Tab-separated table of C-alpha atoms and ligand atoms in Angstrom:
chain	number	residue	atom	x	y	z
H	1	MET	CA	14.547	10.815	88.863
H	2	THR	CA	16.053	12.632	85.858
H	3	HIS	CA	16.515	11.481	82.126
H	4	PRO	CA	19.667	12.522	80.746
H	5	MET	CA	19.032	15.799	79.120
H	6	PRO	CA	21.005	18.274	77.058
H	7	SER	CA	22.772	20.556	79.504
H	8	PRO	CA	21.790	24.556	78.511
H	9	ALA	CA	24.083	25.656	75.999
H	10	PRO	CA	26.689	28.407	77.746
H	11	GLY	CA	26.248	31.946	77.344
H	12	PRO	CA	23.252	34.300	76.780
H	13	ALA	CA	21.851	33.142	73.359
H	14	LEU	CA	19.575	30.334	74.094
H	15	THR	CA	18.150	29.011	71.168
H	16	PRO	CA	13.847	28.796	71.751
H	17	ALA	CA	12.788	25.412	70.929
H	18	LEU	CA	11.443	25.055	67.414
H	19	THR	CA	8.437	23.649	68.988
H	20	PRO	CA	6.772	24.594	72.416
H	21	ALA	CA	6.837	22.030	75.199
H	22	LEU	CA	4.277	19.832	75.749
H	23	THR	CA	4.024	18.569	79.331
H	24	LEU	CA	2.691	14.673	79.764
H	25	VAL	CA	1.589	13.300	83.486
H	26	HIS	CA	2.278	9.636	82.509
H	27	THR	CA	0.718	7.248	85.722
H	28	SER	CA	-0.092	3.217	85.746
H	29	ASP	CA	-2.049	0.857	87.694
H	30	TRP	CA	-4.297	2.414	89.477
H	31	HIS	CA	-6.232	-1.019	90.304
H	32	LEU	CA	-9.534	0.708	91.202
H	33	GLY	CA	-11.665	-1.284	93.394
H	34	HIS	CA	-8.720	-3.578	94.851
H	35	VAL	CA	-8.954	-4.801	97.974
H	36	LEU	CA	-6.136	-5.747	99.894
H	37	ALA	CA	-7.203	-9.286	102.208
H	38	THR	CA	-10.461	-7.889	103.215
H	39	HIS	CA	-10.010	-4.092	103.396
H	40	GLU	CA	-10.934	-1.616	100.501
H	41	ARG	CA	-9.006	1.188	98.662
H	42	GLU	CA	-11.195	3.469	98.096
H	43	ALA	CA	-10.021	6.255	100.727
H	44	GLU	CA	-6.355	5.473	99.243
H	45	HIS	CA	-7.577	5.986	96.027
H	46	ASP	CA	-9.647	8.969	96.607
H	47	ALA	CA	-6.295	10.490	97.835
H	48	PHE	CA	-4.397	9.657	95.204
H	49	LEU	CA	-6.972	11.211	92.473
H	50	ALA	CA	-7.221	14.196	94.743
H	51	TRP	CA	-3.470	14.750	94.704
H	52	LEU	CA	-3.145	13.697	90.870
H	53	LEU	CA	-6.181	16.974	90.094
H	54	ASP	CA	-3.370	19.470	92.086
H	55	GLU	CA	-0.365	18.212	90.529
H	56	LEU	CA	-2.173	18.367	87.345
H	57	ASP	CA	-2.955	21.970	87.371
H	58	ALA	CA	0.556	22.274	89.237
H	59	GLN	CA	2.797	20.913	86.622
H	60	ALA	CA	0.329	22.839	84.038
H	61	ALA	CA	-0.314	19.468	82.323
H	62	ASP	CA	-1.159	19.608	78.411
H	63	VAL	CA	-1.873	15.244	78.564
H	64	LEU	CA	-2.494	12.670	81.049
H	65	LEU	CA	-1.605	9.338	80.251
H	66	VAL	CA	-3.057	6.267	82.089
H	67	THR	CA	-1.329	2.922	80.671
H	68	GLY	CA	-3.592	0.203	81.957
H	69	ASP	CA	-4.704	-1.846	84.492
H	70	VAL	CA	-7.086	1.106	85.596
H	71	TYR	CA	-9.321	-1.345	87.354
H	72	ASP	CA	-8.188	-4.083	89.309
H	73	VAL	CA	-10.855	-6.481	87.844
H	74	ALA	CA	-12.359	-7.191	84.589
H	75	ASN	CA	-15.998	-6.954	86.014
H	76	PRO	CA	-15.223	-3.828	88.914
H	77	PRO	CA	-17.309	-2.829	91.470
H	78	VAL	CA	-19.784	-0.009	90.878
H	79	ALA	CA	-17.957	2.314	93.325
H	80	ALA	CA	-14.718	1.640	91.600
H	81	THR	CA	-16.560	3.477	88.466
H	82	ARG	CA	-18.301	5.988	89.558
H	83	ARG	CA	-14.203	7.109	90.912
H	84	LEU	CA	-12.838	6.755	87.465
H	85	TYR	CA	-16.151	8.838	85.904
H	86	ARG	CA	-16.021	11.284	88.976
H	87	PHE	CA	-12.311	11.622	87.993
H	88	LEU	CA	-12.591	12.507	84.417
H	89	ALA	CA	-15.382	15.231	85.037
H	90	ASP	CA	-13.359	16.753	87.774
H	91	ALA	CA	-10.229	16.977	85.288
H	92	ALA	CA	-12.336	18.199	82.441
H	93	ARG	CA	-13.696	20.986	85.003
H	94	ARG	CA	-9.871	21.756	86.091
H	95	ARG	CA	-8.659	21.259	83.043
H	96	PRO	CA	-10.550	21.791	80.343
H	97	ALA	CA	-7.467	21.804	77.707
H	98	MET	CA	-6.401	18.263	78.688
H	99	LEU	CA	-6.545	15.297	76.976
H	100	THR	CA	-6.347	12.605	78.794
H	101	VAL	CA	-5.590	8.949	77.113
H	102	ILE	CA	-6.667	5.670	79.149
H	103	LEU	CA	-5.676	2.567	78.323
H	104	GLY	CA	-6.521	-1.286	79.126
H	105	GLY	CA	-4.002	-3.278	81.012
H	106	ASN	CA	-4.427	-7.461	81.283
H	107	HIS	CA	-6.635	-6.724	84.650
H	108	ASP	CA	-9.081	-4.798	81.967
H	109	SER	CA	-11.992	-5.262	80.325
H	110	ALA	CA	-11.258	-3.707	76.851
H	111	ALA	CA	-15.302	-3.744	76.771
H	112	ARG	CA	-15.364	-2.155	80.383
H	113	ILE	CA	-12.665	0.384	79.423
H	114	ASN	CA	-14.134	1.482	76.252
H	115	LEU	CA	-17.465	1.838	77.747
H	116	PRO	CA	-18.262	5.751	78.484
H	117	ALA	CA	-16.356	7.019	74.791
H	118	PRO	CA	-19.625	7.713	73.016
H	119	LEU	CA	-20.682	10.474	75.862
H	120	LEU	CA	-17.326	12.129	76.103
H	121	ASP	CA	-15.502	14.526	73.694
H	122	GLU	CA	-12.665	12.435	72.115
H	123	ALA	CA	-10.957	15.766	71.698
H	124	ARG	CA	-10.409	15.385	75.908
H	125	VAL	CA	-10.703	11.484	76.758
H	126	ARG	CA	-9.744	8.895	74.460
H	127	PHE	CA	-9.860	4.906	75.429
H	128	PHE	CA	-8.039	2.611	74.200
H	129	GLY	CA	-9.326	-0.988	76.008
H	130	ALA	CA	-7.698	-3.341	73.210
H	131	LEU	CA	-6.066	-3.063	70.201
H	132	PRO	CA	-8.118	-1.801	67.637
H	133	ARG	CA	-8.328	-4.147	64.273
H	134	LYS	CA	-9.657	-3.220	61.068
H	135	ALA	CA	-11.211	-5.597	58.366
H	136	LEU	CA	-8.911	-5.525	55.017
H	137	PRO	CA	-10.578	-5.765	51.547
H	138	GLU	CA	-8.802	-8.855	50.587
H	139	GLY	CA	-10.766	-10.669	53.837
H	140	GLY	CA	-9.600	-11.258	57.110
H	141	SER	CA	-8.234	-8.319	59.599
H	142	ALA	CA	-5.094	-6.387	60.962
H	143	PRO	CA	-4.453	-4.018	63.428
H	144	ASP	CA	-5.799	-0.613	62.703
H	145	LEU	CA	-2.729	1.467	63.051
H	146	ASP	CA	-4.217	5.065	62.345
H	147	ALA	CA	-6.942	4.542	65.008
H	148	LEU	CA	-4.452	4.218	67.612
H	149	LEU	CA	-2.543	7.553	66.941
H	150	VAL	CA	-3.380	10.464	68.795
H	151	PRO	CA	-2.177	14.196	68.179
H	152	LEU	CA	-0.993	15.935	72.082
H	153	PRO	CA	-2.015	19.014	72.398
H	154	GLY	CA	0.500	21.384	73.207
H	155	PRO	CA	-0.216	24.719	75.662
H	156	GLY	CA	-1.560	26.619	72.821
H	157	GLY	CA	-4.324	23.890	71.781
H	158	GLU	CA	-1.956	22.977	68.407
H	159	THR	CA	-0.364	19.726	67.665
H	160	ALA	CA	3.038	19.688	69.722
H	161	ALA	CA	3.619	15.730	69.405
H	162	TRP	CA	1.880	12.427	68.357
H	163	LEU	CA	0.845	9.563	70.627
H	164	ALA	CA	1.194	5.683	69.643
H	165	ALA	CA	-1.344	4.319	71.888
H	166	VAL	CA	-0.820	0.612	72.502
H	167	PRO	CA	-2.939	-0.867	75.229
H	168	PHE	CA	-2.435	-4.569	76.528
H	169	CYS	CA	-2.269	-6.882	73.881
H	170	ARG	CA	-4.236	-10.267	74.149
H	171	PRO	CA	-3.198	-13.198	71.866
H	172	GLY	CA	-6.205	-12.771	69.567
H	173	ASP	CA	-5.953	-9.066	69.204
H	174	LEU	CA	-3.104	-9.647	67.445
H	175	GLY	CA	-3.931	-12.405	65.306
H	176	ALA	CA	-0.871	-13.061	63.221
H	177	GLU	CA	1.056	-10.244	64.105
H	178	THR	CA	4.048	-10.998	66.969
H	179	LEU	CA	4.371	-7.967	69.668
H	180	ALA	CA	7.815	-7.353	67.580
H	181	THR	CA	5.909	-6.678	64.352
H	182	LEU	CA	3.535	-4.983	65.788
H	183	TYR	CA	5.967	-2.483	67.935
H	184	ALA	CA	7.763	-2.180	64.466
H	185	ALA	CA	4.897	-1.609	62.621
H	186	VAL	CA	3.080	0.905	65.014
H	187	THR	CA	6.788	2.861	65.321
H	188	GLU	CA	7.351	3.056	61.254
H	189	ALA	CA	3.710	4.804	61.172
H	190	GLY	CA	4.022	6.493	64.258
H	191	ALA	CA	7.029	8.246	63.394
H	192	ALA	CA	5.919	9.036	59.754
H	193	ARG	CA	2.455	10.378	60.844
H	194	ALA	CA	4.595	12.785	63.799
H	195	GLY	CA	6.620	14.291	60.968
H	196	GLY	CA	9.080	15.989	62.780
H	197	LEU	CA	7.386	16.191	66.106
H	198	PRO	CA	8.182	14.172	69.083
H	199	LEU	CA	6.776	10.363	69.122
H	200	VAL	CA	5.483	9.063	72.246
H	201	LEU	CA	4.582	5.299	72.527
H	202	THR	CA	2.917	2.909	75.099
H	203	GLY	CA	2.915	-0.165	76.001
H	204	HIS	CA	1.081	-2.613	79.213
H	205	LEU	CA	3.731	-5.571	79.163
H	206	HIS	CA	6.877	-6.928	80.618
H	207	VAL	CA	9.755	-5.506	79.902
H	208	ALA	CA	12.692	-7.795	80.225
H	209	GLY	CA	15.219	-6.582	82.730
H	210	GLY	CA	12.112	-4.696	85.006
H	211	ASP	CA	11.875	-5.437	88.899
H	212	VAL	CA	8.417	-7.781	89.257
H	213	SER	CA	6.568	-7.319	92.187
H	214	GLU	CA	5.253	-11.120	92.663
H	215	LEU	CA	2.411	-11.191	94.748
H	216	SER	CA	0.313	-8.523	92.681
H	217	GLU	CA	1.127	-8.527	88.970
H	218	ARG	CA	-0.986	-11.038	87.175
H	219	ARG	CA	1.427	-12.733	84.996
H	220	ILE	CA	1.373	-12.229	81.380
H	221	VAL	CA	2.248	-14.254	78.660
H	222	VAL	CA	2.420	-13.696	74.846
H	223	GLY	CA	3.659	-15.576	72.085
H	224	GLY	CA	5.035	-17.666	74.841
H	225	GLU	CA	7.470	-15.190	76.327
H	226	GLU	CA	6.850	-13.627	79.563
H	227	ALA	CA	9.023	-10.947	79.379
H	228	GLN	CA	9.206	-8.884	75.755
H	229	ALA	CA	12.907	-8.179	75.193
H	230	ILE	CA	13.808	-4.098	74.622
H	231	THR	CA	14.348	-4.360	71.421
H	232	LEU	CA	10.473	-4.403	71.237
H	233	PHE	CA	11.751	-0.260	70.910
H	234	ASP	CA	13.953	1.470	68.657
H	235	ALA	CA	15.660	4.798	68.869
H	236	ARG	CA	12.262	7.135	67.244
H	237	PRO	CA	10.170	7.559	70.209
H	238	ALA	CA	10.672	10.495	72.855
H	239	TYR	CA	9.177	8.540	75.237
H	240	VAL	CA	8.173	5.249	75.973
H	241	ALA	CA	5.000	5.047	78.552
H	242	LEU	CA	4.622	1.702	79.995
H	243	GLY	CA	2.233	0.204	82.740
H	244	HIS	CA	2.019	-3.441	84.373
H	245	LEU	CA	4.920	-3.403	86.923
H	246	HIS	CA	4.107	-2.131	89.662
H	247	ARG	CA	7.134	-0.485	90.959
H	248	ALA	CA	8.209	2.923	89.262
H	249	GLN	CA	11.461	2.497	87.118
H	250	ALA	CA	13.217	3.225	84.241
H	251	ILE	CA	14.179	0.880	81.947
H	252	ALA	CA	17.524	0.922	79.560
H	253	GLY	CA	17.042	0.959	76.237
H	254	PRO	CA	17.404	2.847	72.866
H	255	CYS	CA	15.181	5.519	74.109
H	256	PRO	CA	13.457	6.689	77.232
H	257	ILE	CA	11.193	3.979	78.522
H	258	ARG	CA	9.580	4.390	81.556
H	259	TYR	CA	7.007	2.448	84.264
H	260	ALA	CA	5.154	4.490	86.349
H	261	GLY	CA	4.101	2.128	88.535
H	262	SER	CA	1.165	1.913	91.041
H	263	PRO	CA	0.480	5.060	93.043
H	264	PHE	CA	0.621	2.618	96.327
H	265	PRO	CA	1.571	-0.830	97.232
H	266	LEU	CA	-0.778	-3.181	96.398
H	267	SER	CA	0.940	-5.877	98.228
H	268	ALA	CA	3.187	-5.956	101.285
H	269	THR	CA	5.850	-7.034	98.453
H	270	GLU	CA	5.593	-2.803	97.288
H	271	ARG	CA	5.472	-1.462	100.334
H	272	ASP	CA	9.097	-0.145	100.118
H	273	TYR	CA	8.611	1.115	96.529
H	274	ARG	CA	8.651	4.635	96.113
H	275	HIS	CA	5.279	5.281	94.241
H	276	ALA	CA	5.202	8.412	92.090
H	277	VAL	CA	4.105	9.645	88.685
H	278	THR	CA	6.363	11.011	85.493
H	279	VAL	CA	5.999	14.214	84.260
H	280	VAL	CA	7.335	14.190	80.800
H	281	ARG	CA	8.561	17.866	78.846
H	282	LEU	CA	8.891	17.120	75.506
H	283	SER	CA	10.752	19.919	73.797
H	284	GLY	CA	12.273	19.413	70.129
H	285	GLY	CA	12.520	15.763	70.359
H	286	GLU	CA	13.912	16.030	73.738
H	287	ALA	CA	12.310	14.606	76.722
H	288	ALA	CA	12.856	16.002	80.286
H	289	ILE	CA	11.697	13.155	82.717
H	290	THR	CA	10.882	13.978	86.268
H	291	ASP	CA	9.196	11.937	88.931
H	292	VAL	CA	6.823	13.110	91.330
H	293	PRO	CA	6.743	10.797	94.473
H	294	ILE	CA	2.777	10.575	95.433
H	295	PRO	CA	2.111	10.867	99.126
H	296	ARG	CA	1.066	7.738	101.132
H	297	PRO	CA	-1.743	8.025	103.187
H	298	VAL	CA	-1.913	4.746	105.001
H	299	PRO	CA	1.414	3.168	106.103
H	300	PHE	CA	2.187	-0.401	105.327
H	301	LEU	CA	3.986	-1.953	108.181
H	302	ALA	CA	5.637	-5.470	108.389
H	303	ILE	CA	6.393	-7.163	111.672
H	304	PRO	CA	8.941	-7.851	111.574
H	305	PRO	CA	10.295	-5.212	109.531
H	306	GLN	CA	12.855	-8.010	107.869
H	307	GLY	CA	12.139	-11.814	107.428
H	308	ALA	CA	10.483	-13.198	110.188
H	309	ALA	CA	10.663	-13.775	114.004
H	310	PRO	CA	9.594	-16.162	116.674
H	311	LEU	CA	5.353	-16.047	117.661
H	312	ASP	CA	6.641	-14.271	121.428
H	313	ASP	CA	9.223	-11.508	119.591
H	314	VAL	CA	6.298	-10.815	116.567
H	315	VAL	CA	3.564	-10.538	119.480
H	316	ARG	CA	6.265	-8.170	122.067
H	317	GLN	CA	6.825	-6.339	118.862
H	318	LEU	CA	2.898	-5.796	117.730
H	319	GLU	CA	2.408	-4.957	121.355
H	320	ALA	CA	5.305	-2.112	121.451
H	321	LEU	CA	4.022	-0.141	118.278
H	322	ALA	CA	3.226	3.152	118.900
H	323	LEU	CA	0.034	4.134	116.725
H	324	ASP	CA	-2.495	6.636	116.705
H	325	ALA	CA	-5.747	5.657	117.831
H	326	ASP	CA	-7.865	8.632	116.331
H	327	LEU	CA	-7.614	7.407	112.685
H	328	PRO	CA	-10.619	6.580	110.851
H	329	ARG	CA	-10.635	3.002	110.004
H	330	GLU	CA	-9.331	3.396	106.458
H	331	ARG	CA	-6.206	4.844	107.380
H	332	HIS	CA	-5.082	2.313	109.936
H	333	PRO	CA	-2.027	1.392	109.151
H	334	PHE	CA	-1.408	-1.727	107.182
H	335	VAL	CA	0.296	-4.891	108.929
H	336	GLU	CA	1.674	-7.869	107.129
H	337	VAL	CA	3.416	-10.405	110.545
H	338	SER	CA	5.774	-13.121	109.457
H	339	VAL	CA	6.436	-15.641	112.013
H	340	ALA	CA	9.023	-18.357	112.036
H	341	VAL	CA	7.888	-21.850	112.570
H	342	THR	CA	9.470	-25.038	113.118
H	343	GLY	CA	6.609	-27.170	114.065
H	344	PRO	CA	2.874	-27.075	113.861
H	345	GLU	CA	1.809	-23.614	116.047
H	346	PRO	CA	-1.710	-24.482	117.133
H	347	HIS	CA	-2.329	-21.177	118.644
H	348	LEU	CA	-0.247	-18.796	115.933
H	349	GLN	CA	-3.116	-17.364	114.766
H	350	SER	CA	-5.241	-16.744	117.510
H	351	ARG	CA	-2.125	-15.168	119.569
H	352	VAL	CA	-1.605	-12.921	116.670
H	353	LEU	CA	-5.246	-11.532	116.645
H	354	ALA	CA	-5.076	-10.996	120.490
H	355	ALA	CA	-2.043	-9.088	119.729
H	356	LEU	CA	-3.956	-7.055	117.424
H	357	ASP	CA	-7.177	-6.597	119.301
H	358	GLY	CA	-8.379	-3.100	119.583
H	359	LYS	CA	-5.453	-1.406	117.961
H	360	PRO	CA	-5.629	0.907	115.015
H	361	LEU	CA	-3.838	-1.758	112.610
H	362	ARG	CA	-5.525	-3.332	109.374
H	363	LEU	CA	-3.657	-7.331	109.095
H	364	THR	CA	-3.262	-8.155	105.470
H	365	ARG	CA	-1.334	-11.718	106.142
H	366	ILE	CA	0.157	-13.788	108.574
H	367	VAL	CA	3.234	-15.511	106.813
H	368	ARG	CA	4.318	-18.835	108.267
H	369	GLN	CA	7.889	-19.122	107.491
H	370	GLN	CA	9.421	-22.528	108.634
H	371	VAL	CA	12.676	-22.621	109.714
H	372	SER	CA	14.989	-25.296	107.733
H	373	VAL	CA	14.672	-28.727	110.282
H	374	PRO	CA	16.970	-31.330	109.082
H	375	ASP	CA	14.142	-33.642	107.347
H	376	GLN	CA	13.329	-31.694	104.581
H	377	PRO	CA	9.645	-31.117	103.827
H	378	ALA	CA	7.915	-31.257	100.536
H	379	PRO	CA	8.352	-28.262	98.743
H	380	LEU	CA	4.813	-26.905	98.598
H	381	ALA	CA	4.012	-28.231	102.300
H	382	GLY	CA	3.253	-25.472	104.606
H	383	ALA	CA	2.860	-22.557	101.934
H	384	ASP	CA	0.217	-19.922	102.259
H	385	LEU	CA	-1.941	-20.704	99.624
H	386	GLY	CA	-2.145	-16.826	98.456
H	387	ASP	CA	1.758	-17.235	98.156
H	388	LEU	CA	1.473	-20.194	95.695
H	389	GLN	CA	1.874	-19.380	91.673
H	390	PRO	CA	-0.060	-21.410	89.590
H	391	GLU	CA	3.126	-22.346	87.619
H	392	ALA	CA	5.030	-23.696	90.697
H	393	VAL	CA	1.922	-26.199	91.523
H	394	PHE	CA	2.129	-27.452	88.348
H	395	ALA	CA	5.319	-28.145	88.247
H	396	ALA	CA	5.396	-29.583	91.574
H	397	LEU	CA	2.369	-31.942	90.458
H	398	TYR	CA	4.065	-32.755	87.515
H	399	ALA	CA	7.395	-33.839	89.667
H	400	ALA	CA	5.377	-35.723	91.986
H	401	ARG	CA	3.996	-37.865	89.260
H	402	HIS	CA	7.173	-38.485	87.389
H	403	GLY	CA	10.123	-39.128	89.137
H	404	GLY	CA	11.041	-35.461	90.248
H	405	HIS	CA	11.301	-34.179	86.692
H	406	ALA	CA	10.397	-30.601	86.021
H	407	PRO	CA	7.750	-30.699	83.213
H	408	PRO	CA	8.948	-30.239	79.451
H	409	ASP	CA	9.166	-26.725	77.967
H	410	ASP	CA	6.058	-27.453	75.335
H	411	LEU	CA	4.030	-28.680	78.444
H	412	ALA	CA	5.106	-25.149	80.399
H	413	ASP	CA	4.599	-22.861	77.869
H	414	ALA	CA	0.819	-24.936	77.023
H	415	PHE	CA	-0.056	-24.262	80.695
H	416	ALA	CA	1.124	-20.817	81.096
H	417	ARG	CA	-0.654	-19.714	77.699
H	418	LEU	CA	-3.836	-21.464	79.280
H	419	LEU	CA	-3.194	-19.398	83.018
H	420	VAL	CA	-3.224	-16.342	80.425
H	421	GLU	CA	-6.151	-17.389	78.687
H	422	VAL	CA	-7.952	-17.906	82.027
H	423	ASN	CA	-6.338	-15.034	83.628
H	424	THR	CA	-7.824	-12.361	80.630
H	425	THR	CA	-11.278	-14.081	79.729
H	426	PRO	CA	-13.776	-12.115	81.082
H	427	ALA	CA	-16.606	-12.915	83.358
H	428	VAL	CA	-19.426	-14.082	82.315
H	429	GLY	CA	-22.298	-12.673	81.027
H	430	GLU	CA	-19.906	-10.054	80.424
H	431	GLU	CA	-19.280	-8.938	76.717
H	432	ALA	CA	-15.656	-9.369	75.191
G	501	LIG	MN1	-0.882	-5.475	84.369
C-alpha cells in the first residue's frame, strides 16, 4: 500500500529535500509467547524476527518502532523474554546506529517492558511500558509530556524527526485526562519540539473504523468507549503509528494513520490477512508509506475453506489434503475444522481426531455450527466456550433474569470497565 505522495516534479530540476530522509520501520502486536490452542508459536516468531533483521538492513532502517503487545501476556514465559532480548542484541550488532522504540500494549506489563532499560544505551533502545507521569509542584501528578518526546536520528545520526511515544494508556495512567485531552497535549508539545521537522505519533488503541478480529484482540475500553474517535489526531503528525488491531490497515484521517498489524495470524479469523511491516520514509514533512508483506512460515487452513460442512464432508476433505510429511512438527499447518450439526453428534470429535491422526497438521479448534432447526435454541446454547465474549454472556444472563431485556447502558459500561480492569491488572506477585 502506498500513501498518496506528491508526484515528482516534471523536468530536470528536482528540488532536494531540506532534511535528509529518515527511514522508519513500523511493526506491532508480536505477541511473543503466544500459544494457539496448545501449539507454541516459537518457530514462527524466530522466522519473523530473522526476516525482520534482514529487512531492516534491506530498507536501511534508521528507526524501528514496535507499537505494543510485544508479549502475549503480562507475565510472559522466559523463552519469550529471551527472544526479545536476543533480537535487540542482534539488531544492535547488525544496525548499530538504528534506534529501536518499544511501546507497551494492553497485553503487556509496563514494568516487564521497561525492565531491561537500565542495561541498554537509551540512544539505541527506548522503552515506554506505560505513560510516564510527573509530580506537580502544587501536588498531584500529570502525564510527563517531555519524557515522551524522542529525537529520531536520520541516516547521518543528526535529528531528522521527532517521535511522541504514547503507549497503551490504562485509566489509572490518564488520571484526570481523557485520551482526547492527552493526545491534544502530546501533539501540541510534539509539534512545538519538532519545530519544522516531521512529527511521528503513536498509540495502542482501537480507532473507530478499524477492522477488528474478534477472537484475538482483547477488548479495551477507555472512558467507557471501546473505539476512539479519529478526532484524536489532527493534521500535524507526518505519520501516526498504531498498534492493537491485527489487520495491517490504513485509517482515513487528517494525516497518514496506520496499523502495522501482527506478524502472522494469532487466530483463525486472521488467516486471510496479508501480514506486513510498514516502511515509512519521512522527508520534508511528507511520509512515503509502503507495506512489506511478511512471509508466512506456517500455513493456516480451514476445513471447509468457508463456513461449515456436515461431518462426513469434513472428514472426506481432511482425508483428501495433500500434505508434506517431512516438515518438522513446528512447521505443520494449523487447521480449524467447522462442522455443521443439526443435533447432538456424540462421535464428532473422535471422528475428526481419527481423520487427523498421523497427519502433519495441528488442530486449533473444532467449531460446531448449529444448523437452524424450527424450534430456536437459547442464544448461547451450543456455543463453544472459546467463542463467547464476556459481554455477551453478561447480556444473556441479564436477559434471562430480567424478562428478556438488555442490560441498561450504565450497567453495561460498568461491566466493560470491570472487564478492562480484570484484563489489565498485573498477575499476582508482579509489580504494577
Ligand atoms: Mn492490544
